[in-house]
CSV table of N, CA and C in Angstrom, one decimal:
chain,number,residue,atom,x,y,z
A,14,MET,N,6.3,-6.4,4.6
A,14,MET,CA,6.1,-5.1,5.2
A,14,MET,C,5.8,-5.3,6.6
A,15,SER,N,6.7,-5.4,7.5
A,15,SER,CA,6.4,-5.6,8.9
A,15,SER,C,7.1,-4.6,9.9
A,16,ALA,N,7.8,-3.7,9.3
A,16,ALA,CA,8.5,-2.7,10.1
A,16,ALA,C,7.5,-1.8,10.9
A,17,ALA,N,7.8,-1.6,12.2
A,17,ALA,CA,7.1,-0.7,13.0
A,17,ALA,C,5.6,-1.1,13.1
A,18,GLY,N,5.3,-2.3,13.1
A,18,GLY,CA,3.9,-2.8,13.2
A,18,GLY,C,3.0,-2.7,12.0
A,19,TYR,N,3.6,-2.4,10.8
A,19,TYR,CA,2.8,-2.3,9.6
A,19,TYR,C,2.7,-3.7,9.0
A,20,SER,N,1.6,-3.9,8.3
A,20,SER,CA,1.4,-5.2,7.6
A,20,SER,C,0.5,-4.9,6.4
A,21,VAL,N,0.3,-5.9,5.5
A,21,VAL,CA,-0.5,-5.7,4.3
A,21,VAL,C,-1.7,-6.7,4.3
A,22,ARG,N,-2.9,-6.2,4.1
A,22,ARG,CA,-4.0,-7.1,3.9
A,22,ARG,C,-4.3,-7.2,2.4
A,23,LYS,N,-4.2,-8.4,1.8
A,23,LYS,CA,-4.4,-8.6,0.4
A,23,LYS,C,-5.8,-9.2,0.2
A,24,ILE,N,-6.5,-8.6,-0.8
A,24,ILE,CA,-7.8,-9.1,-1.2
A,24,ILE,C,-7.8,-9.4,-2.7
A,25,GLY,N,-8.3,-10.6,-3.1
A,25,GLY,CA,-8.3,-10.9,-4.5
A,25,GLY,C,-7.0,-11.5,-5.0
A,26,ALA,N,-7.0,-11.9,-6.2
A,26,ALA,CA,-5.8,-12.5,-6.8
A,26,ALA,C,-4.9,-11.4,-7.4
A,27,PRO,N,-3.5,-11.5,-7.2
A,27,PRO,CA,-2.6,-10.5,-7.7
A,27,PRO,C,-2.7,-10.5,-9.3
A,28,ASN,N,-2.5,-9.4,-9.9
A,28,ASN,CA,-2.5,-9.2,-11.3
A,28,ASN,C,-3.9,-9.3,-11.9
A,29,THR,N,-4.9,-9.1,-11.1
A,29,THR,CA,-6.3,-9.1,-11.6
A,29,THR,C,-6.9,-7.7,-11.2
A,30,THR,N,-8.0,-7.4,-11.8
A,30,THR,CA,-8.7,-6.1,-11.5
A,30,THR,C,-9.4,-6.2,-10.1
A,31,ASP,N,-9.6,-7.4,-9.5
A,31,ASP,CA,-10.2,-7.6,-8.2
A,31,ASP,C,-9.1,-7.4,-7.1
A,32,PHE,N,-7.9,-7.3,-7.4
A,32,PHE,CA,-6.8,-7.3,-6.4
A,32,PHE,C,-6.8,-5.9,-5.7
A,33,ARG,N,-6.7,-6.0,-4.3
A,33,ARG,CA,-6.6,-4.8,-3.5
A,33,ARG,C,-5.6,-5.1,-2.4
A,34,ALA,N,-4.8,-4.2,-2.0
A,34,ALA,CA,-3.9,-4.4,-0.9
A,34,ALA,C,-4.1,-3.1,0.0
A,35,TYR,N,-4.4,-3.4,1.3
A,35,TYR,CA,-4.6,-2.3,2.3
A,35,TYR,C,-3.4,-2.4,3.3
A,36,ILE,N,-2.9,-1.2,3.7
A,36,ILE,CA,-1.9,-1.1,4.7
A,36,ILE,C,-2.5,-1.1,6.0
A,37,GLU,N,-2.0,-1.9,7.0
A,37,GLU,CA,-2.5,-1.9,8.3
A,37,GLU,C,-1.4,-1.6,9.3
A,38,LYS,N,-1.7,-0.9,10.4
A,38,LYS,CA,-0.7,-0.7,11.5
A,38,LYS,C,-1.4,-1.3,12.7
A,39,ASP,N,-0.7,-2.2,13.3
A,39,ASP,CA,-1.2,-2.9,14.5
A,39,ASP,C,-2.6,-3.5,14.3
A,40,GLY,N,-2.9,-4.0,13.1
A,40,GLY,CA,-4.1,-4.6,12.8
A,40,GLY,C,-5.2,-3.7,12.4
A,41,GLN,N,-5.0,-2.4,12.3
A,41,GLN,CA,-6.0,-1.4,11.9
A,41,GLN,C,-5.7,-0.8,10.6
A,42,PRO,N,-6.6,-0.8,9.6
A,42,PRO,CA,-6.3,-0.2,8.3
A,42,PRO,C,-5.9,1.3,8.4
A,43,VAL,N,-4.9,1.7,7.6
A,43,VAL,CA,-4.5,3.1,7.6
A,43,VAL,C,-4.3,3.6,6.2
A,44,SER,N,-4.3,4.9,6.0
A,44,SER,CA,-4.1,5.5,4.7
A,44,SER,C,-2.7,5.5,4.3
A,45,ALA,N,-2.3,5.1,3.1
A,45,ALA,CA,-1.0,5.2,2.6
A,45,ALA,C,-0.6,6.7,2.4
A,46,PHE,N,-1.5,7.5,2.1
A,46,PHE,CA,-1.2,9.0,1.9
A,46,PHE,C,-1.1,9.7,3.2
A,47,HIS,N,-1.9,9.4,4.2
A,47,HIS,CA,-2.0,10.3,5.4
A,47,HIS,C,-1.4,9.7,6.7
A,48,ASP,N,-1.4,8.3,6.8
A,48,ASP,CA,-1.0,7.7,8.1
A,48,ASP,C,0.3,7.1,8.2
A,49,VAL,N,1.0,6.9,7.1
A,49,VAL,CA,2.3,6.3,7.1
A,49,VAL,C,3.3,7.5,7.0
A,50,PRO,N,4.2,7.6,8.0
A,50,PRO,CA,5.2,8.7,8.1
A,50,PRO,C,6.2,8.6,7.0
A,51,LEU,N,6.7,9.7,6.5
A,51,LEU,CA,7.8,9.7,5.5
A,51,LEU,C,9.0,9.0,6.0
A,52,TRP,N,9.4,9.3,7.2
A,52,TRP,CA,10.7,8.7,7.8
A,52,TRP,C,10.4,7.4,8.5
A,53,ALA,N,11.2,6.4,8.2
A,53,ALA,CA,10.9,5.1,8.8
A,53,ALA,C,11.7,4.9,10.1
A,54,ASN,N,12.7,5.8,10.4
A,54,ASN,CA,13.4,5.7,11.6
A,54,ASN,C,13.7,7.1,12.2
A,55,GLU,N,14.0,7.1,13.5
A,55,GLU,CA,14.3,8.4,14.2
A,55,GLU,C,15.5,9.1,13.7
A,56,GLU,N,16.5,8.4,13.1
A,56,GLU,CA,17.6,9.1,12.6
A,56,GLU,C,17.4,9.8,11.3
A,57,LYS,N,16.2,9.5,10.7
A,57,LYS,CA,15.8,10.1,9.4
A,57,LYS,C,16.8,9.7,8.3
A,58,THR,N,17.1,8.4,8.3
A,58,THR,CA,18.0,7.9,7.2
A,58,THR,C,17.3,6.9,6.3
A,59,VAL,N,16.1,6.5,6.7
A,59,VAL,CA,15.4,5.5,5.9
A,59,VAL,C,14.0,6.1,5.6
A,60,LEU,N,13.5,6.0,4.4
A,60,LEU,CA,12.2,6.6,4.0
A,60,LEU,C,11.2,5.5,3.7
A,61,ASN,N,10.0,5.7,4.1
A,61,ASN,CA,8.9,4.8,3.7
A,61,ASN,C,8.4,5.3,2.3
A,62,MET,N,8.0,4.3,1.5
A,62,MET,CA,7.5,4.6,0.1
A,62,MET,C,6.5,3.6,-0.4
A,63,VAL,N,5.7,3.9,-1.4
A,63,VAL,CA,4.8,3.0,-2.0
A,63,VAL,C,5.4,2.8,-3.4
A,64,VAL,N,5.6,1.5,-3.8
A,64,VAL,CA,6.2,1.1,-5.0
A,64,VAL,C,5.1,0.7,-6.0
A,65,GLU,N,4.9,1.5,-7.1
A,65,GLU,CA,3.8,1.2,-8.0
A,65,GLU,C,4.2,0.1,-9.0
A,66,ILE,N,5.4,-0.2,-9.3
A,66,ILE,CA,5.8,-1.3,-10.2
A,66,ILE,C,6.8,-2.2,-9.5
A,67,PRO,N,6.3,-3.1,-8.7
A,67,PRO,CA,7.2,-4.0,-7.9
A,67,PRO,C,8.1,-4.8,-8.9
A,68,ARG,N,9.3,-5.0,-8.4
A,68,ARG,CA,10.3,-5.7,-9.2
A,68,ARG,C,9.9,-7.2,-9.5
A,69,TRP,N,10.1,-7.6,-10.7
A,69,TRP,CA,9.8,-9.0,-11.1
A,69,TRP,C,8.3,-9.3,-11.1
A,70,THR,N,7.5,-8.3,-11.4
A,70,THR,CA,6.1,-8.5,-11.5
A,70,THR,C,5.6,-8.0,-12.9
A,71,ASN,N,4.4,-8.4,-13.3
A,71,ASN,CA,3.8,-8.0,-14.6
A,71,ASN,C,2.9,-6.8,-14.5
A,72,ALA,N,2.2,-6.7,-13.4
A,72,ALA,CA,1.2,-5.7,-13.3
A,72,ALA,C,1.7,-4.4,-12.6
A,73,LYS,N,1.2,-3.3,-13.1
A,73,LYS,CA,1.6,-2.0,-12.4
A,73,LYS,C,0.5,-1.8,-11.4
A,74,LEU,N,0.9,-1.3,-10.2
A,74,LEU,CA,-0.1,-1.0,-9.1
A,74,LEU,C,-0.3,0.5,-9.0
A,75,GLU,N,-1.4,0.9,-8.5
A,75,GLU,CA,-1.6,2.3,-8.3
A,75,GLU,C,-2.3,2.5,-6.9
A,76,VAL,N,-2.1,3.6,-6.3
A,76,VAL,CA,-2.9,3.9,-5.1
A,76,VAL,C,-4.2,4.4,-5.5
A,77,GLY,N,-5.3,3.6,-5.1
A,77,GLY,CA,-6.6,4.0,-5.5
A,77,GLY,C,-7.3,4.9,-4.6
A,78,GLU,N,-7.5,6.1,-5.0
A,78,GLU,CA,-8.1,7.2,-4.2
A,78,GLU,C,-9.5,7.5,-4.6
A,79,GLN,N,-10.3,6.5,-4.5
A,79,GLN,CA,-11.7,6.6,-5.0
A,79,GLN,C,-12.6,7.1,-3.8
A,80,LYS,N,-13.5,8.0,-4.1
A,80,LYS,CA,-14.4,8.6,-3.1
A,80,LYS,C,-15.3,7.5,-2.4
A,81,GLN,N,-15.6,6.4,-3.1
A,81,GLN,CA,-16.4,5.4,-2.6
A,81,GLN,C,-15.7,4.6,-1.4
A,82,GLN,N,-14.4,4.6,-1.4
A,82,GLN,CA,-13.6,3.9,-0.5
A,82,GLN,C,-13.2,4.7,0.7
A,83,ALA,N,-13.3,4.2,1.9
A,83,ALA,CA,-13.0,4.9,3.1
A,83,ALA,C,-11.5,5.1,3.2
A,84,LEU,N,-10.7,4.1,2.7
A,84,LEU,CA,-9.3,4.1,2.8
A,84,LEU,C,-8.6,3.9,1.4
A,85,ASP,N,-7.4,4.4,1.2
A,85,ASP,CA,-6.7,4.2,0.0
A,85,ASP,C,-6.2,2.8,-0.1
A,86,CYS,N,-6.2,2.2,-1.2
A,86,CYS,CA,-5.7,0.8,-1.4
A,86,CYS,C,-4.7,0.8,-2.6
A,87,LEU,N,-3.9,-0.2,-2.6
A,87,LEU,CA,-3.1,-0.5,-3.8
A,87,LEU,C,-3.9,-1.4,-4.7
A,88,ARG,N,-4.0,-1.1,-6.0
A,88,ARG,CA,-4.8,-2.0,-6.9
A,88,ARG,C,-4.1,-2.1,-8.2
A,89,THR,N,-4.5,-3.1,-9.0
A,89,THR,CA,-3.9,-3.2,-10.3
A,89,THR,C,-4.4,-2.1,-11.2
A,90,GLU,N,-3.5,-1.4,-11.9
A,90,GLU,CA,-3.8,-0.3,-12.8
A,90,GLU,C,-4.5,-0.8,-14.1
A,91,LEU,N,-5.5,-0.1,-14.5
A,91,LEU,CA,-6.2,-0.5,-15.7
A,91,LEU,C,-5.9,0.6,-16.7
A,92,ARG,N,-5.5,0.2,-17.9
A,92,ARG,CA,-5.2,1.2,-19.0
A,92,ARG,C,-5.8,0.7,-20.3
């Protein structure tokens, strides 16, 4: 994820309950809900999206919108 200055900061081991992934733009954390635009290009032909079940992976991710956290993160879903 590097288009338009976006990157991902990963914390913890993937597929564990400690895993968190934060979206950053130009090195600053941003909200997946509020700060990433819907359209990825000026022509409005490419959309940005958050994928909850990445291809070829075992764990389902969810956007964690917890009140204790200042920013939304992607985390392993617990069921």
